[in-house]
Coordinates of N, CA and C in Angstrom, one line a residue:
X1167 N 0.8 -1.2 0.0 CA 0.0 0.0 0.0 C 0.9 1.2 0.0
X1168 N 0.7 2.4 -1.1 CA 1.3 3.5 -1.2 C 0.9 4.1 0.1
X1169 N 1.6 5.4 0.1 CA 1.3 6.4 1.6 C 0.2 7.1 1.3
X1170 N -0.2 7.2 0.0 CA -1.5 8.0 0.0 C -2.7 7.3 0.1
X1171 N -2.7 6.2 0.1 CA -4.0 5.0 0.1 C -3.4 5.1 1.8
X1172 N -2.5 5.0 2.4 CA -2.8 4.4 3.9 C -3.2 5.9 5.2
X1173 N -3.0 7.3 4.4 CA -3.1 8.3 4.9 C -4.7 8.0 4.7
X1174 N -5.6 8.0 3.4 CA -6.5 7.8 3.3 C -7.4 7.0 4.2
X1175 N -6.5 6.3 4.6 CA -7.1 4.7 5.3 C -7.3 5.1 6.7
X1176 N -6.3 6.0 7.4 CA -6.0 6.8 8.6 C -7.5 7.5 8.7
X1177 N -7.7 8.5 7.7 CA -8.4 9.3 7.7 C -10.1 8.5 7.8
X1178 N -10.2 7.6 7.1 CA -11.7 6.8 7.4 C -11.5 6.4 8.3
X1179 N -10.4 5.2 9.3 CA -10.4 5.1 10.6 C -11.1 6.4 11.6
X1180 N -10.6 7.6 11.4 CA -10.4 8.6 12.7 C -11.9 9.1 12.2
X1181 N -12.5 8.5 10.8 CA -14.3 9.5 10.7 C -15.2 8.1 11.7
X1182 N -14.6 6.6 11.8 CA -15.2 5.7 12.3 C -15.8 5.6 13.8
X1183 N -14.6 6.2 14.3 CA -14.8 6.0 15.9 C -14.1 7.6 17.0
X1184 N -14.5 7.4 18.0 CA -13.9 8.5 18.9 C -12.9 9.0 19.6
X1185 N -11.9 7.5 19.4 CA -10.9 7.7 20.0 C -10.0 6.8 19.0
X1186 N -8.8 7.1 18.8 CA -8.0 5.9 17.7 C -6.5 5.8 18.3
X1187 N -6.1 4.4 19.0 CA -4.9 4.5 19.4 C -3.9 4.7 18.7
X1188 N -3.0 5.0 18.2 CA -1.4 4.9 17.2 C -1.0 3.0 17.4
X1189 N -1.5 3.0 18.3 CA -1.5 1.3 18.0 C -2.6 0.6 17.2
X1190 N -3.1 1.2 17.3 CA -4.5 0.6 16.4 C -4.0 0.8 14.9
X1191 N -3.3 2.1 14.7 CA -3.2 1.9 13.1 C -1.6 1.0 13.1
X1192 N -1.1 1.0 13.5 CA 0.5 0.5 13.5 C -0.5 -1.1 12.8
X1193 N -0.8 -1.6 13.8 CA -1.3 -2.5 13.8 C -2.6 -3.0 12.1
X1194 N -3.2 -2.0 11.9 CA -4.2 -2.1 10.6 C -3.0 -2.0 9.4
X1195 N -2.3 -1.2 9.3 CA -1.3 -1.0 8.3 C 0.0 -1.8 8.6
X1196 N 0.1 -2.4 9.6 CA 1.6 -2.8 9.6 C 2.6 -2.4 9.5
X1197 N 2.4 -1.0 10.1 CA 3.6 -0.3 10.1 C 4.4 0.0 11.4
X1198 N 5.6 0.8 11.5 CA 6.0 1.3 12.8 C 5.4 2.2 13.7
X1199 N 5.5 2.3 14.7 CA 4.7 3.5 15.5 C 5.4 5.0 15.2
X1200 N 6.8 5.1 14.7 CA 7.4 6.1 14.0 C 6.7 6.7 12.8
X1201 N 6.6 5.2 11.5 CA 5.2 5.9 10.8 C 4.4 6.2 11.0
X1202 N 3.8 6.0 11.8 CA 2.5 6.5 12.1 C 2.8 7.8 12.6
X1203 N 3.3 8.1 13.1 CA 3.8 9.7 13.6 C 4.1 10.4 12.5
X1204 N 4.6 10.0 11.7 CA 4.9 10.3 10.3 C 3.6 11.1 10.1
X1205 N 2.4 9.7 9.8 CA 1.5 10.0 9.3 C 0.4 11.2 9.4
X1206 N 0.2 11.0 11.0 CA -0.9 11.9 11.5 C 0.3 13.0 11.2
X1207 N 1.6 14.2 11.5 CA 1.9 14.7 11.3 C 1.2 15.5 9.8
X1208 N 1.4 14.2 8.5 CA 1.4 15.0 7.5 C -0.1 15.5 7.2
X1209 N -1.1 14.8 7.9 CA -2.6 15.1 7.8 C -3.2 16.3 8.9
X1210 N -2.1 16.6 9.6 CA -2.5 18.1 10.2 C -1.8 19.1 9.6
X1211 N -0.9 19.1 8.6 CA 0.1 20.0 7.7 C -0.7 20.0 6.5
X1212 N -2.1 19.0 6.0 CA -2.2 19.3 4.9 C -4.1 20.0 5.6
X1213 N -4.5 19.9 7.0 CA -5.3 20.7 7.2 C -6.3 20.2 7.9
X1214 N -6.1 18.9 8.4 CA -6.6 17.6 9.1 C -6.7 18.1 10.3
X1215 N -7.4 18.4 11.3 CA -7.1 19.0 12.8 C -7.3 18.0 13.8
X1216 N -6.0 17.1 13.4 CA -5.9 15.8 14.5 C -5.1 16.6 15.7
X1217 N -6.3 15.9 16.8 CA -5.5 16.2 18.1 C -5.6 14.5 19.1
X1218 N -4.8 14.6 20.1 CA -4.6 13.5 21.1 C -4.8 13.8 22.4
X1219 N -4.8 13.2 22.8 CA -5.8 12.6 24.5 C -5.3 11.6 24.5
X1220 N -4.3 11.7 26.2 CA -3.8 10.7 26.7 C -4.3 9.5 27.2
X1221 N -3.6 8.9 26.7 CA -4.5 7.3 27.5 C -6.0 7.1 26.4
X1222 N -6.2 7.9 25.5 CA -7.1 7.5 24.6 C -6.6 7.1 23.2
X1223 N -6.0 8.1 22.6 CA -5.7 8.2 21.3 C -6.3 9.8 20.4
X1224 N -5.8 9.6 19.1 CA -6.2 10.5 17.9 C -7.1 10.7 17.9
X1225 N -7.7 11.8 17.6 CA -9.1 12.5 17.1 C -9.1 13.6 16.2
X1226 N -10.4 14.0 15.4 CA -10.5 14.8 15.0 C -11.7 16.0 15.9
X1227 N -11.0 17.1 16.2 CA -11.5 18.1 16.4 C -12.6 18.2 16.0
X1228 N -13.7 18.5 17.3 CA -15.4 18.4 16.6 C -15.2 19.8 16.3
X1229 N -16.8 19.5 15.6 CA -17.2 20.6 14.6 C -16.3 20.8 13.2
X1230 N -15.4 19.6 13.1 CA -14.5 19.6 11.5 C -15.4 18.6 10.9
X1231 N -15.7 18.7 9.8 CA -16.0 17.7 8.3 C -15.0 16.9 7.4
X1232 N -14.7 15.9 7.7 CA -13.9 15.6 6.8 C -15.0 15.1 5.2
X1233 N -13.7 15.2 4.2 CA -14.3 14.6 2.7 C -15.5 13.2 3.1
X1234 N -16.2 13.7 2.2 CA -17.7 12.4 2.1 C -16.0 11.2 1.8
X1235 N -16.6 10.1 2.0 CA -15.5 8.4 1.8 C -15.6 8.4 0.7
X1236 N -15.2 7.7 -0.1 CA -15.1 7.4 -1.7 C -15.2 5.9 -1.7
X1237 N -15.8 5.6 -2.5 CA -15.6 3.4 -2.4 C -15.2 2.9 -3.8
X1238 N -14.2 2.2 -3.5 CA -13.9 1.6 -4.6 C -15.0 0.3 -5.5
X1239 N -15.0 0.2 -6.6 CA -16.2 -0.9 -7.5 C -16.3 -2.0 -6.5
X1240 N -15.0 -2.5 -6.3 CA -14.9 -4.1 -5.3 C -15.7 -3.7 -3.7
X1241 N -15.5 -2.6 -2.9 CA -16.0 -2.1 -1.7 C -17.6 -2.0 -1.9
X1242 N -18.0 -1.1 -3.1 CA -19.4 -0.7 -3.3 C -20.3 -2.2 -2.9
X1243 N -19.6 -3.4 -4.0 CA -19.8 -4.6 -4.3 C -20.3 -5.4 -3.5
X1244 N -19.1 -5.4 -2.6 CA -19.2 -6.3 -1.1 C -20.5 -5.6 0.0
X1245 N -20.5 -4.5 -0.4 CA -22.2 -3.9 0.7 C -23.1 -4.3 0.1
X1246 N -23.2 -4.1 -1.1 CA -24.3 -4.5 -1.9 C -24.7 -6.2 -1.7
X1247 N -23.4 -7.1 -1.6 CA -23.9 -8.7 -1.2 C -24.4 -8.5 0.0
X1248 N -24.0 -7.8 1.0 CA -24.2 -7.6 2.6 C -25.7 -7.5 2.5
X1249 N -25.9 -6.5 1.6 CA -27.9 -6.0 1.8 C -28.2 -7.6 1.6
X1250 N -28.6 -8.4 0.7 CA -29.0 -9.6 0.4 C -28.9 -10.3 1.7
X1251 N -27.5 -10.4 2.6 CA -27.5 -11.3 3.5 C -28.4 -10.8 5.2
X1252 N -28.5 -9.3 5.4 CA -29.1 -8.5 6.2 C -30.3 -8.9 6.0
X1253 N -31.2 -8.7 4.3 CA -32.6 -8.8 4.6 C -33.0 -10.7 5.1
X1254 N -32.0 -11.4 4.4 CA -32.6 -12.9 5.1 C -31.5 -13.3 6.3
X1255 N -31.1 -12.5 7.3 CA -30.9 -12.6 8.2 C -30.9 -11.7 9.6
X1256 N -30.9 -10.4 9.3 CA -31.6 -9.3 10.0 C -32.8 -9.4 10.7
X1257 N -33.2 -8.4 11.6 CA -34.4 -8.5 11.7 C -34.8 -7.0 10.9
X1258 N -36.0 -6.5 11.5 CA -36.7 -5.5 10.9 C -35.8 -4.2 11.0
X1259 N -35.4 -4.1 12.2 CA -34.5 -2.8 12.6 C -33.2 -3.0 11.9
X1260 N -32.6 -4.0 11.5 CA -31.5 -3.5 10.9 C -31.4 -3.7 9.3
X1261 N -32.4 -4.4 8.9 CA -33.2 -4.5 7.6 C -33.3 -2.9 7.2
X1262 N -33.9 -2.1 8.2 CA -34.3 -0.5 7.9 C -33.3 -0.2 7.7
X1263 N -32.4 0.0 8.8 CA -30.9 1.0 8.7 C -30.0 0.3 8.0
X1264 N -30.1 -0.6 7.4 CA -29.0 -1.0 6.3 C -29.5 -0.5 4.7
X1265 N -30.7 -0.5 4.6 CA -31.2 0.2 3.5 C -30.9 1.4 3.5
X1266 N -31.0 2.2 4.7 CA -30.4 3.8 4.6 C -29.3 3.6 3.9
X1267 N -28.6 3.1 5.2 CA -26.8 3.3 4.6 C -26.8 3.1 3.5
X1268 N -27.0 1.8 2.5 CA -26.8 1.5 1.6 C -27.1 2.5 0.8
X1269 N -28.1 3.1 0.9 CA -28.5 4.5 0.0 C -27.3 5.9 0.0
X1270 N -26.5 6.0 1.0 CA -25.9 7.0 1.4 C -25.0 6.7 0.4
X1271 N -24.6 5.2 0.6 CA -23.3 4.7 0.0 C -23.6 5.1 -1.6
X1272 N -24.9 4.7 -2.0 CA -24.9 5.2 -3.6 C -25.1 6.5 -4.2
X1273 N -25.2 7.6 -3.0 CA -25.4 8.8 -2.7 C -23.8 9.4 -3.2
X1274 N -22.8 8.8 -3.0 CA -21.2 9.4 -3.0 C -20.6 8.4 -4.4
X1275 N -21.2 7.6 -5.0 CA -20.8 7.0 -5.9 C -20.5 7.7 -7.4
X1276 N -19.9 7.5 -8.3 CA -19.7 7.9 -9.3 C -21.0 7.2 -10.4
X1277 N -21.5 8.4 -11.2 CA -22.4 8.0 -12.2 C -22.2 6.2 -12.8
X1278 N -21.0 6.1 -13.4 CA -20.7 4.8 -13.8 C -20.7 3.9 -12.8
X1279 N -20.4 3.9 -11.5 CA -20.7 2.8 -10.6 C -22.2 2.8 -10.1
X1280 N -22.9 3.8 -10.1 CA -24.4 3.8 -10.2 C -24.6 2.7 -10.9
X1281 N -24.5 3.1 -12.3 CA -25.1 2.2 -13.4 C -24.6 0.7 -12.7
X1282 N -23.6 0.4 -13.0 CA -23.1 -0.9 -12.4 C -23.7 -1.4 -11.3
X1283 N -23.8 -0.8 -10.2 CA -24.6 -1.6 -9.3 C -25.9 -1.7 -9.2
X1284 N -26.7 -0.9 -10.1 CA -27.8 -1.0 -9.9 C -28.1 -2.4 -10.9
X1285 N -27.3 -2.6 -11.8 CA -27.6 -3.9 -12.7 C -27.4 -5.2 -11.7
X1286 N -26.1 -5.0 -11.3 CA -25.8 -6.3 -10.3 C -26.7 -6.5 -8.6
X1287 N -27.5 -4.9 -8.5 CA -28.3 -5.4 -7.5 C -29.6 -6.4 -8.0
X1288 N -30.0 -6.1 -9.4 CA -30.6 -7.1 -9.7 C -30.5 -8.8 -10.2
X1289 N -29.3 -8.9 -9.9 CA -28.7 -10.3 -10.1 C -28.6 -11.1 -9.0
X1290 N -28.3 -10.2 -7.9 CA -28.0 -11.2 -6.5 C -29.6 -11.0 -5.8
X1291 N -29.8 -13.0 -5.5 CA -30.8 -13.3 -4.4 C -29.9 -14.1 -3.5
X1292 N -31.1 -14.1 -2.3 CA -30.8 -15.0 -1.2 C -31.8 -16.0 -0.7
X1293 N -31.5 -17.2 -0.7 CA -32.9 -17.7 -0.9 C -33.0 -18.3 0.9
X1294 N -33.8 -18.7 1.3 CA -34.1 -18.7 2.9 C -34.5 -20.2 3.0
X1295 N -33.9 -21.0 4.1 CA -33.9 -22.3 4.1 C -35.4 -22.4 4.7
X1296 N -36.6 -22.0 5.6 CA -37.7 -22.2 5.9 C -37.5 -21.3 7.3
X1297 N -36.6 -21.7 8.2 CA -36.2 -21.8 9.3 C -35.8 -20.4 10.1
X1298 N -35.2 -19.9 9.7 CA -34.5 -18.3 10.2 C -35.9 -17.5 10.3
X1299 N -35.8 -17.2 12.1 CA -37.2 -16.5 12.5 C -35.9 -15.0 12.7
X1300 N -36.9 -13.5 12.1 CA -36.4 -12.8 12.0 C -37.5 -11.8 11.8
X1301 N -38.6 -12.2 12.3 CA -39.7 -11.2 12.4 C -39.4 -10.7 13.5
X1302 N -39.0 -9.5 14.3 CA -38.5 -9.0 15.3 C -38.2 -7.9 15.0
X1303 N -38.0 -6.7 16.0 CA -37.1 -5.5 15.4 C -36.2 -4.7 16.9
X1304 N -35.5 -5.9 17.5 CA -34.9 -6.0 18.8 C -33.1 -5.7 18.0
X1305 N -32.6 -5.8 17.2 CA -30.8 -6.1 17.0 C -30.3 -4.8 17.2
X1306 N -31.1 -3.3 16.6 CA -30.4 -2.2 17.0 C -30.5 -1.7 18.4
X1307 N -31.6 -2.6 19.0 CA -31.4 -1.6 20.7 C -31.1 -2.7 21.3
X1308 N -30.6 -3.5 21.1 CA -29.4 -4.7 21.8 C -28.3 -4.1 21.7
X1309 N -27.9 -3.6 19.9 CA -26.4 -3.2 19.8 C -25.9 -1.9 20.5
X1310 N -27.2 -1.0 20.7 CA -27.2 -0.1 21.3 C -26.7 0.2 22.9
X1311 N -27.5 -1.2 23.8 CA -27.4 -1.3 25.3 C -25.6 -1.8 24.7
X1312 N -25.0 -3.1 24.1 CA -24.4 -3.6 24.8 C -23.0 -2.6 24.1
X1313 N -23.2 -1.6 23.1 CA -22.1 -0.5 22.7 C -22.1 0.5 24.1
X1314 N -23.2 1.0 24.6 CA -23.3 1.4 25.5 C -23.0 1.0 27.0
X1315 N -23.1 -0.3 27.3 CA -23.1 -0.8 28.7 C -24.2 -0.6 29.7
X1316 N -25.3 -0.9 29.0 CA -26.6 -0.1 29.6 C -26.9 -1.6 30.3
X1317 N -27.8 -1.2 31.1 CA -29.1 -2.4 31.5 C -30.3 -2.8 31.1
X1318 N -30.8 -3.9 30.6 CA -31.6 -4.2 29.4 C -32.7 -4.7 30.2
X1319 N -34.1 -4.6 30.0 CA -35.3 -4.9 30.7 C -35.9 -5.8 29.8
X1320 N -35.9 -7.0 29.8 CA -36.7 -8.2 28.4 C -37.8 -8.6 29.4
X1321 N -39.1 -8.9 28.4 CA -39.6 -9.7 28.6 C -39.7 -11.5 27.9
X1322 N -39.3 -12.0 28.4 CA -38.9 -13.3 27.7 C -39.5 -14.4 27.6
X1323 N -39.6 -15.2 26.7 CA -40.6 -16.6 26.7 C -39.5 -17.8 26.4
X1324 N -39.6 -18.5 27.4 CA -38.8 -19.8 27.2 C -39.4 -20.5 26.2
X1325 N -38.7 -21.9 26.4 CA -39.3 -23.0 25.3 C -40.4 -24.0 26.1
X1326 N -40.7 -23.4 27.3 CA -42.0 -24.2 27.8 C -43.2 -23.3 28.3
X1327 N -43.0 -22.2 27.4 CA -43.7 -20.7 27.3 C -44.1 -20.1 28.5
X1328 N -43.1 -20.3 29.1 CA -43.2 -19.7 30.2 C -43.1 -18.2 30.6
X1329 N -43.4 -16.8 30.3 CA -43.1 -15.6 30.4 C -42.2 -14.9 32.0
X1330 N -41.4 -14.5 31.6 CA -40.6 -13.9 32.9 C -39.9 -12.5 32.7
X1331 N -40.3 -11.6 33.2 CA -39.2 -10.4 33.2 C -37.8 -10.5 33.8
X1332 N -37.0 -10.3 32.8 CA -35.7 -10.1 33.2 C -34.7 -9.0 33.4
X1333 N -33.9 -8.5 34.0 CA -33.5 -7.4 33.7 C -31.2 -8.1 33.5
X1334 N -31.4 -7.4 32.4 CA -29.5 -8.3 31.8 C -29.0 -7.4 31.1
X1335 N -27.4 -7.9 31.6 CA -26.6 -6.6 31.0 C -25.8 -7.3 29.6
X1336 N -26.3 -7.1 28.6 CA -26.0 -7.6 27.5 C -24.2 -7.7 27.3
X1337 N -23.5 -8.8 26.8 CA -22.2 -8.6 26.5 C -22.0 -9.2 24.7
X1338 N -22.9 -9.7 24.3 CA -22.9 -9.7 22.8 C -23.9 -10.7 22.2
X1339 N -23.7 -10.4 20.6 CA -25.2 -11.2 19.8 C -24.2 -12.1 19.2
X1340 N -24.9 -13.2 18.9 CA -24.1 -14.4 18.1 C -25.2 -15.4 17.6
X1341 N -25.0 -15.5 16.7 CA -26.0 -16.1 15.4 C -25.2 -17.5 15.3
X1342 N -26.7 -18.5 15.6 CA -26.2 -19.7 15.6 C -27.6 -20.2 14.9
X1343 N -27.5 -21.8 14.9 CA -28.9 -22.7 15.1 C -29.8 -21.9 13.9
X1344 N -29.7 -20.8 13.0 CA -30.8 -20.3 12.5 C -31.3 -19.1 12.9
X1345 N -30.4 -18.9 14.3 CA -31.2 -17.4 15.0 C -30.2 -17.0 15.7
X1346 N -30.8 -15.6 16.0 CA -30.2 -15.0 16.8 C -30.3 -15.0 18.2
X1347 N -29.6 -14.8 19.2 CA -28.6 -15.1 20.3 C -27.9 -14.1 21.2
X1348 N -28.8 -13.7 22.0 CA -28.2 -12.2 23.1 C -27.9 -13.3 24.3
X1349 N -26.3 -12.8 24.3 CA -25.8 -13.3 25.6 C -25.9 -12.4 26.6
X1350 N -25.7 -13.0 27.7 CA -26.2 -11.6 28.8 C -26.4 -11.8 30.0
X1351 N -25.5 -11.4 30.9 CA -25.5 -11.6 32.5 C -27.0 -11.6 33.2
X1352 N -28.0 -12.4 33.3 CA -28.9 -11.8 34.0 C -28.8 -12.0 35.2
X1353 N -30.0 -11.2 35.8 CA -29.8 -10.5 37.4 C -30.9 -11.2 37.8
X1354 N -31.5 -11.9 37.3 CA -32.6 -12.7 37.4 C -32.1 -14.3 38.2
X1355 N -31.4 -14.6 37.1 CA -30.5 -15.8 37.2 C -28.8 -16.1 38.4
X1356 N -29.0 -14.7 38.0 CA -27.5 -14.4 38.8 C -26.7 -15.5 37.5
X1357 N -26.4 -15.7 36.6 CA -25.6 -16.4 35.9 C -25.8 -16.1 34.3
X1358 N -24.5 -16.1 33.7 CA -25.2 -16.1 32.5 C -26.0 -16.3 31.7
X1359 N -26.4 -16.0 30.4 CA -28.1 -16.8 30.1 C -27.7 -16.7 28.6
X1360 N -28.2 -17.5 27.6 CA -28.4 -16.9 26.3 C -29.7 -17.0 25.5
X1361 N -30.3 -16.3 25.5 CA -31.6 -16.0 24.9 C -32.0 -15.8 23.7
X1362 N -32.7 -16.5 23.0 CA -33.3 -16.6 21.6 C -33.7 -15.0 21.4
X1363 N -33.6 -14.7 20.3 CA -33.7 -12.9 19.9 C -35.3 -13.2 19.7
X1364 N -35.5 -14.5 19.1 CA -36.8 -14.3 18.4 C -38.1 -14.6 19.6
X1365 N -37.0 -15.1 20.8 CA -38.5 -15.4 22.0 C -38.7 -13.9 22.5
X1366 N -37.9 -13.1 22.5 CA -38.2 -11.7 23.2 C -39.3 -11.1 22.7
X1367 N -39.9 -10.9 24.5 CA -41.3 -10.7 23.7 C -41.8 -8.6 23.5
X1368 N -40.4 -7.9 24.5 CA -40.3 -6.6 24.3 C -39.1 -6.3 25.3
X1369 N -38.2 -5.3 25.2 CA -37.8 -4.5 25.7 C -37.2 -3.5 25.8
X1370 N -36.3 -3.1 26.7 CA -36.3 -1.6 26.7 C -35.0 -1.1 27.3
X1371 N -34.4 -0.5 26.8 CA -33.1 0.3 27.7 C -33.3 1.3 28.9
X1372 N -32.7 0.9 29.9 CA -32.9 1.9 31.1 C -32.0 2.7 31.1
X1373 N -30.9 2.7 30.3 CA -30.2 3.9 30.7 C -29.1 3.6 31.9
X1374 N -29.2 2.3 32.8 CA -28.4 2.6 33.8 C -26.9 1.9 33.8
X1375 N -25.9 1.8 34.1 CA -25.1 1.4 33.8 C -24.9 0.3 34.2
X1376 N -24.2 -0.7 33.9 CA -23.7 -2.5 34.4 C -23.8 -2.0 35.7
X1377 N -23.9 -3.1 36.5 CA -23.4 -2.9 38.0 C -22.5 -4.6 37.9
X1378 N -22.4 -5.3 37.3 CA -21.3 -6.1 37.0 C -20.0 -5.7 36.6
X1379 N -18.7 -5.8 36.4 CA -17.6 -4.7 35.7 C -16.6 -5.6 35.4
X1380 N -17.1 -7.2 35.8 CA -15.8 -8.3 35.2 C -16.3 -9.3 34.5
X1381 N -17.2 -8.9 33.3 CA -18.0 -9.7 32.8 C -17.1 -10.7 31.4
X1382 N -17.2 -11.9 31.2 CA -16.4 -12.5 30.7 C -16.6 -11.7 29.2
X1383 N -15.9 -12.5 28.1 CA -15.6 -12.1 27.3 C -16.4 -13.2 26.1
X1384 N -17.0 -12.5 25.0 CA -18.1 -13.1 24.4 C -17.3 -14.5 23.8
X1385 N -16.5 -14.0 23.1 CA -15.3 -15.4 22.8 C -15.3 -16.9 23.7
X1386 N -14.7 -16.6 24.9 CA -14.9 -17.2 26.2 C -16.2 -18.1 25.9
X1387 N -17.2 -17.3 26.1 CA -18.6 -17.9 26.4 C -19.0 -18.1 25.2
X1388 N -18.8 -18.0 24.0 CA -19.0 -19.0 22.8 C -18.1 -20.3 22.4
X1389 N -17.0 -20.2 23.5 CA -16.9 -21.8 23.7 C -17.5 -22.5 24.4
X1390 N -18.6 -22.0 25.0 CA -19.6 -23.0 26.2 C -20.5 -23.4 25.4
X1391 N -21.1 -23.1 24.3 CA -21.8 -23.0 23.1 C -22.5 -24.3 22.3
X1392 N -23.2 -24.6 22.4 CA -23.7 -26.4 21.8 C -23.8 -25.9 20.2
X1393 N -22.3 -25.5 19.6 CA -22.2 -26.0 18.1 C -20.7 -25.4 18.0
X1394 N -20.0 -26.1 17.0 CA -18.4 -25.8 16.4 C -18.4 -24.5 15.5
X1395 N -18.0 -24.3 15.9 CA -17.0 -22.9 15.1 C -15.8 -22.9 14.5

């Protein structure tokens, strides 16, 4: 990779998130942590207003705009298979906000890639084995609590339909069996629990924070898991 594709690469990292270690890119580009000093240097000389926060990392100065992203044919391509796999595996809520994005994305495209994808969005299907329940619209305010570290209020139906309110501190989603899969400390159980997305029968974010703070690690607990990976 040239230095102007990985300055570039810098620059979509630092529009992605809040805080960006110099280890974090050393590490994406494979380069030295000298380069990288290199780098952010040349991106506040050409007008970039990166600043740092100790113990966090790079940022850009709010209230700055950087350039709309640009996508390359192959990038455009691979969202566009994504939409197909989102609508037969999503639920309703992220079925919605993937159709935005996806719109934004064709929003910054070049005329000629227009044309192109709109021919190849009519080429790709997905066809659904019977099985994958995904009538729901629970995955964006799951990703929401457990991005956040909130406390999650479900109402839940087992598999002997039994109804129970629970209150759980979500630590991640994992798609197995056909469905989806919120792991999650409950306070109910005092133990961990993994709950079918599709038995949830409503809930809701409180806003409050974990009161757990050494909660295992999703990895970890998808080796307890009854199927191979």
């Amino acid at each position: 990779m040239n230095r102007i594709d990985r300055l570039m690469g810098v620059v979509t990292m630092l529009q992605s998130r809040r805080f960006l270690p110099a280890e974090r890119i050393a590490e994406k580009f494979s380069v030295s942590m000298r380069t990288v000093y290199r780098d952010i240097k040349a991106l506040v000389e050409i007008g970039v207003p990166v600043s740092f926060e100790t113990g966090r990392g790079y940022f850009v100065v709010q209230g700055y705009f950087l350039p709309p992203v640009s996508f390359t044919n192959e990038e455009a391509n691979a969202l566009l298979l994504m939409e197909s796999i989102a609508a037969r595996f999503g639920d309703r809520s992220i079925q919605k906000h993937y159709g935005t994005a996806l719109h934004k994305v064709k929003a910054v495209l070049r005329g000629s890639q227009k044309d192109k994808l709109e021919q190849l969005q009519g080429q790709i299907r997905s066809v659904s084995c019977g099985y994958t329940q995904n009538d729901f619209a629970y995955l964006t305010n799951i990703q929401d609590t457990i991005a956040s570290q909130t406390i999650l209020n479900i109402e839940y139906r087992n598999n002997r339909d039994e109804v129970t309110s629970r209150a759980v501190e979500p630590i991640g989603l994992v798609f197995y069996a056909l469905n989806w899969h919120l792991i999650a400390w409950c306070w109910h159980r005092n133990d961990y629990r993994d709950f079918r997305v599709s038995r949830i029968l409503g809930l809701s974010d409180t806003g409050l924070p974990f009161k757990k703070m050494d909660h295992i690690e999703l990895n970890a607990y998808m080796k307890l898991l009854p199927v191979n990976y």
